Amino acid sequence: MGIYDELGVARVINAWGTVTAVGGSLMAPEVLDAMREAAGAFVDLHLLQRRAGERIAELLGVDAACVTSGAAAGLTLAAAGCMTRRVPTRRTQLPVTTGLADECLVLPAHRNRYDVALTLSGIRIVEVGPSAEITVDQVRAAVTDRTAMFLYVAESSQISGSLPFGVVARAMRERDVPVVVDAAAELPPRTEINRYLADGADLLVLSGGKEIRGPQSSGLILGDHDLVSESAAHAFPNHGIGRGMKTDKETIAGLVKAVEIFVDRERDERDRCERVVADIVAALGSVDHLKVRRHRPASSLIRPVTIPRAYITPLLRSVDEVVARLRDGDPAIAVGTDGPDVAINPQCLELTDVPILVGAIVAAASC
Ligand SMILES: *Cc1c(COP(=O)(O)O)cnc(C)c1O
């Protein structure tokens, strides 16, 4: 009996993607080994945090990095860093923002479920607008002496009401407003990191437990050296608002190892994803009650856009019915959706999962 059996929690085949609610991603054996090794000795956590940041920055080719307990924590700490960058003596007062520039500008189209990760720092979210058609001039005009940062949510970059990143970043640079990009689920490819930084991001916030496949409770703040340092000053093991967002030694060691593997793995991973999708499309291609195709969800909120999917249109049942039947099946299977289609994401699937998945989809979509 394993721990999940003991607790009466069924395993799930993950055809949905690196979705936190089903466990995000699985760590490589080398990552688990690094965590086990780190668990066996005491070290100075301040030093470990600093050295890990330096090593990850070098691996990813960025100026500076700070390990956080997830992208959500990264947003909280980045907001804190932006508020105190000129007045470090006020760090410990957060989340009380008296005497600080404490507003975060955001496009209305970029508001999302992670807003609270920002406001936890004490920062206030201020939407640019109001208008259906936001222009960069309106973004510029929205800056006041209370503006501490601009938040750009990468997953929303292609939806209606968004603006191109480079245009916004240039405008904010002119006003000396730091631009923070929530790029939690944008990888792969790795070049997205460097592209956003080259286009003017001051800070980029990433999940460690999605495509990087580090510990689930890990994340990164990357970018400008001074701003990363200021954000890190709010983070564990310092006392302040980040004290509760613990990055233990095992998590830090695991994330360093995961980033090492991540930078070497990209091409193999692309081939594996194509193969899984091709196998699913081939296996389901001749089934009467399904339409199946390889597809990339380029313009919706589904991330990451670079991962090919198998899109399946069930002809006899609704998408919601199929999703529910897969989720309640044995084994349970988690899938994503996009409009009328079931969207199978190969990121967390093994080739050996494909026959089980294919059989379950045929059955779930039948009458
Ligand atoms: C997943 C996600 C987060 C949160 O990431 P964690 O590492 O789970 O904290 C934040 N923003 C976006 C856009 C995400 O997809």
mmCIF file of C-alpha atoms in Angstrom, residues 198-322:
data_model
loop_
_atom_site.group_PDB
_atom_site.id
_atom_site.type_symbol
_atom_site.label_atom_id
_atom_site.label_comp_id
_atom_site.label_asym_id
_atom_site.label_seq_id
_atom_site.Cartn_x
_atom_site.Cartn_y
_atom_site.Cartn_z
ATOM 1 C CA ALA A 198 15.145 41.730 -23.573
ATOM 2 C CA ASP A 199 11.825 43.419 -24.391
ATOM 3 C CA GLY A 200 11.903 45.393 -21.150
ATOM 4 C CA ALA A 201 10.640 43.245 -18.251
ATOM 5 C CA ASP A 202 12.295 44.246 -14.986
ATOM 6 C CA LEU A 203 11.121 41.098 -13.223
ATOM 7 C CA LEU A 204 9.734 37.804 -14.496
ATOM 8 C CA VAL A 205 7.842 35.503 -12.160
ATOM 9 C CA LEU A 206 7.814 31.746 -12.895
ATOM 10 C CA SER A 207 6.495 28.543 -11.358
ATOM 11 C CA GLY A 208 9.124 25.969 -10.411
ATOM 12 C CA GLY A 209 6.552 23.187 -10.305
ATOM 13 C CA LYS A 210 5.183 23.472 -13.833
ATOM 14 C CA GLU A 211 7.364 22.919 -16.931
ATOM 15 C CA ILE A 212 10.603 23.263 -14.942
ATOM 16 C CA ARG A 213 9.438 20.215 -12.921
ATOM 17 C CA GLY A 214 10.983 21.263 -9.672
ATOM 18 C CA PRO A 215 9.239 20.947 -6.310
ATOM 19 C CA GLN A 216 5.556 21.933 -6.491
ATOM 20 C CA SER A 217 6.044 24.618 -3.880
ATOM 21 C CA SER A 218 8.854 26.383 -5.740
ATOM 22 C CA GLY A 219 9.064 29.337 -8.053
ATOM 23 C CA LEU A 220 11.422 32.011 -9.308
ATOM 24 C CA ILE A 221 11.768 35.758 -9.577
ATOM 25 C CA LEU A 222 14.214 36.574 -12.373
ATOM 26 C CA GLY A 223 15.590 39.784 -13.807
ATOM 27 C CA ASP A 224 17.128 43.087 -12.745
ATOM 28 C CA HIS A 225 19.770 42.582 -10.086
ATOM 29 C CA ASP A 226 18.711 45.367 -7.697
ATOM 30 C CA LEU A 227 15.015 44.604 -7.938
ATOM 31 C CA VAL A 228 15.547 40.852 -7.444
ATOM 32 C CA SER A 229 17.682 41.659 -4.368
ATOM 33 C CA GLU A 230 15.019 43.950 -2.980
ATOM 34 C CA SER A 231 12.321 41.309 -3.544
ATOM 35 C CA ALA A 232 14.577 38.666 -1.966
ATOM 36 C CA ALA A 233 14.972 40.905 1.087
ATOM 37 C CA HIS A 234 11.246 40.367 1.736
ATOM 38 C CA ALA A 235 11.548 36.598 1.218
ATOM 39 C CA PHE A 236 12.241 33.703 3.568
ATOM 40 C CA PRO A 237 14.471 33.325 5.580
ATOM 41 C CA ASN A 238 14.159 37.057 6.284
ATOM 42 C CA HIS A 239 11.439 38.229 8.646
ATOM 43 C CA GLY A 240 8.795 40.145 6.799
ATOM 44 C CA ILE A 241 5.800 39.399 4.632
ATOM 45 C CA GLY A 242 7.619 36.523 2.911
ATOM 46 C CA ARG A 243 8.437 34.719 6.156
ATOM 47 C CA GLY A 244 5.407 32.476 5.797
ATOM 48 C CA MET A 245 6.241 31.599 2.181
ATOM 49 C CA LYS A 246 8.951 29.168 3.191
ATOM 50 C CA THR A 247 11.559 27.892 0.756
ATOM 51 C CA ASP A 248 13.157 25.062 2.716
ATOM 52 C CA LYS A 249 16.609 23.701 1.914
ATOM 53 C CA GLU A 250 15.129 20.646 0.164
ATOM 54 C CA THR A 251 12.986 22.816 -2.120
ATOM 55 C CA ILE A 252 15.894 25.121 -2.969
ATOM 56 C CA ALA A 253 18.209 22.190 -3.781
ATOM 57 C CA GLY A 254 15.496 20.450 -5.808
ATOM 58 C CA LEU A 255 14.784 23.539 -7.873
ATOM 59 C CA VAL A 256 18.477 24.082 -8.690
ATOM 60 C CA LYS A 257 18.709 20.483 -9.942
ATOM 61 C CA ALA A 258 15.428 20.798 -11.870
ATOM 62 C CA VAL A 259 16.651 23.951 -13.650
ATOM 63 C CA GLU A 260 19.893 22.149 -14.596
ATOM 64 C CA ILE A 261 17.886 19.334 -16.179
ATOM 65 C CA PHE A 262 15.371 21.734 -17.745
ATOM 66 C CA VAL A 263 17.996 23.637 -19.730
ATOM 67 C CA ASP A 264 19.292 20.354 -21.219
ATOM 68 C CA ARG A 265 15.985 18.667 -21.881
ATOM 69 C CA GLU A 266 14.085 20.916 -24.225
ATOM 70 C CA ARG A 267 14.562 19.206 -27.589
ATOM 71 C CA ASP A 268 13.862 15.680 -26.269
ATOM 72 C CA GLU A 269 10.776 16.956 -24.565
ATOM 73 C CA ARG A 270 9.435 18.540 -27.754
ATOM 74 C CA ASP A 271 9.872 15.250 -29.618
ATOM 75 C CA ARG A 272 8.171 13.301 -26.836
ATOM 76 C CA CYS A 273 5.138 15.643 -26.832
ATOM 77 C CA GLU A 274 4.765 15.363 -30.636
ATOM 78 C CA ARG A 275 4.933 11.579 -30.385
ATOM 79 C CA VAL A 276 2.245 11.365 -27.670
ATOM 80 C CA VAL A 277 -0.087 13.631 -29.681
ATOM 81 C CA ALA A 278 0.569 11.712 -32.916
ATOM 82 C CA ASP A 279 -0.211 8.403 -31.181
ATOM 83 C CA ILE A 280 -3.495 9.740 -29.795
ATOM 84 C CA VAL A 281 -4.554 11.258 -33.123
ATOM 85 C CA ALA A 282 -3.712 8.013 -34.946
ATOM 86 C CA ALA A 283 -5.534 5.840 -32.417
ATOM 87 C CA LEU A 284 -8.710 7.947 -32.396
ATOM 88 C CA GLY A 285 -8.716 8.982 -36.067
ATOM 89 C CA SER A 286 -11.070 6.216 -37.211
ATOM 90 C CA VAL A 287 -13.559 6.391 -34.332
ATOM 91 C CA ASP A 288 -17.014 7.399 -35.689
ATOM 92 C CA HIS A 289 -18.249 9.453 -32.757
ATOM 93 C CA LEU A 290 -15.114 11.609 -32.447
ATOM 94 C CA LYS A 291 -13.300 14.204 -34.523
ATOM 95 C CA VAL A 292 -9.626 14.452 -33.643
ATOM 96 C CA ARG A 293 -6.772 16.693 -34.751
ATOM 97 C CA ARG A 294 -3.380 17.996 -33.666
ATOM 98 C CA HIS A 295 -3.777 21.622 -32.633
ATOM 99 C CA ARG A 296 -2.049 24.493 -30.868
ATOM 100 C CA PRO A 297 -4.375 26.769 -28.898
ATOM 101 C CA ALA A 298 -2.664 29.916 -30.090
ATOM 102 C CA SER A 299 -5.145 32.616 -29.159
ATOM 103 C CA SER A 300 -6.913 31.432 -26.007
ATOM 104 C CA LEU A 301 -5.860 31.541 -22.364
ATOM 105 C CA ILE A 302 -4.670 27.926 -22.535
ATOM 106 C CA ARG A 303 -0.960 27.729 -21.694
ATOM 107 C CA PRO A 304 1.716 27.017 -22.686
ATOM 108 C CA VAL A 305 0.962 27.827 -26.331
ATOM 109 C CA THR A 306 3.995 26.003 -27.688
ATOM 110 C CA ILE A 307 2.816 22.555 -26.566
ATOM 111 C CA PRO A 308 0.888 20.721 -29.321
ATOM 112 C CA ARG A 309 -2.401 19.171 -28.168
ATOM 113 C CA ALA A 310 -4.738 16.456 -29.393
ATOM 114 C CA TYR A 311 -8.096 18.231 -29.800
ATOM 115 C CA ILE A 312 -11.055 15.877 -29.675
ATOM 116 C CA THR A 313 -14.617 16.912 -30.560
ATOM 117 C CA PRO A 314 -17.116 14.420 -29.129
ATOM 118 C CA LEU A 315 -20.095 14.122 -31.496
ATOM 119 C CA LEU A 316 -22.549 12.239 -29.268
ATOM 120 C CA ARG A 317 -21.974 13.802 -25.851
ATOM 121 C CA SER A 318 -21.163 17.260 -24.520
ATOM 122 C CA VAL A 319 -17.598 18.133 -23.611
ATOM 123 C CA ASP A 320 -18.612 18.578 -19.970
ATOM 124 C CA GLU A 321 -20.111 15.086 -19.866
ATOM 125 C CA VAL A 322 -16.971 13.553 -21.344
#
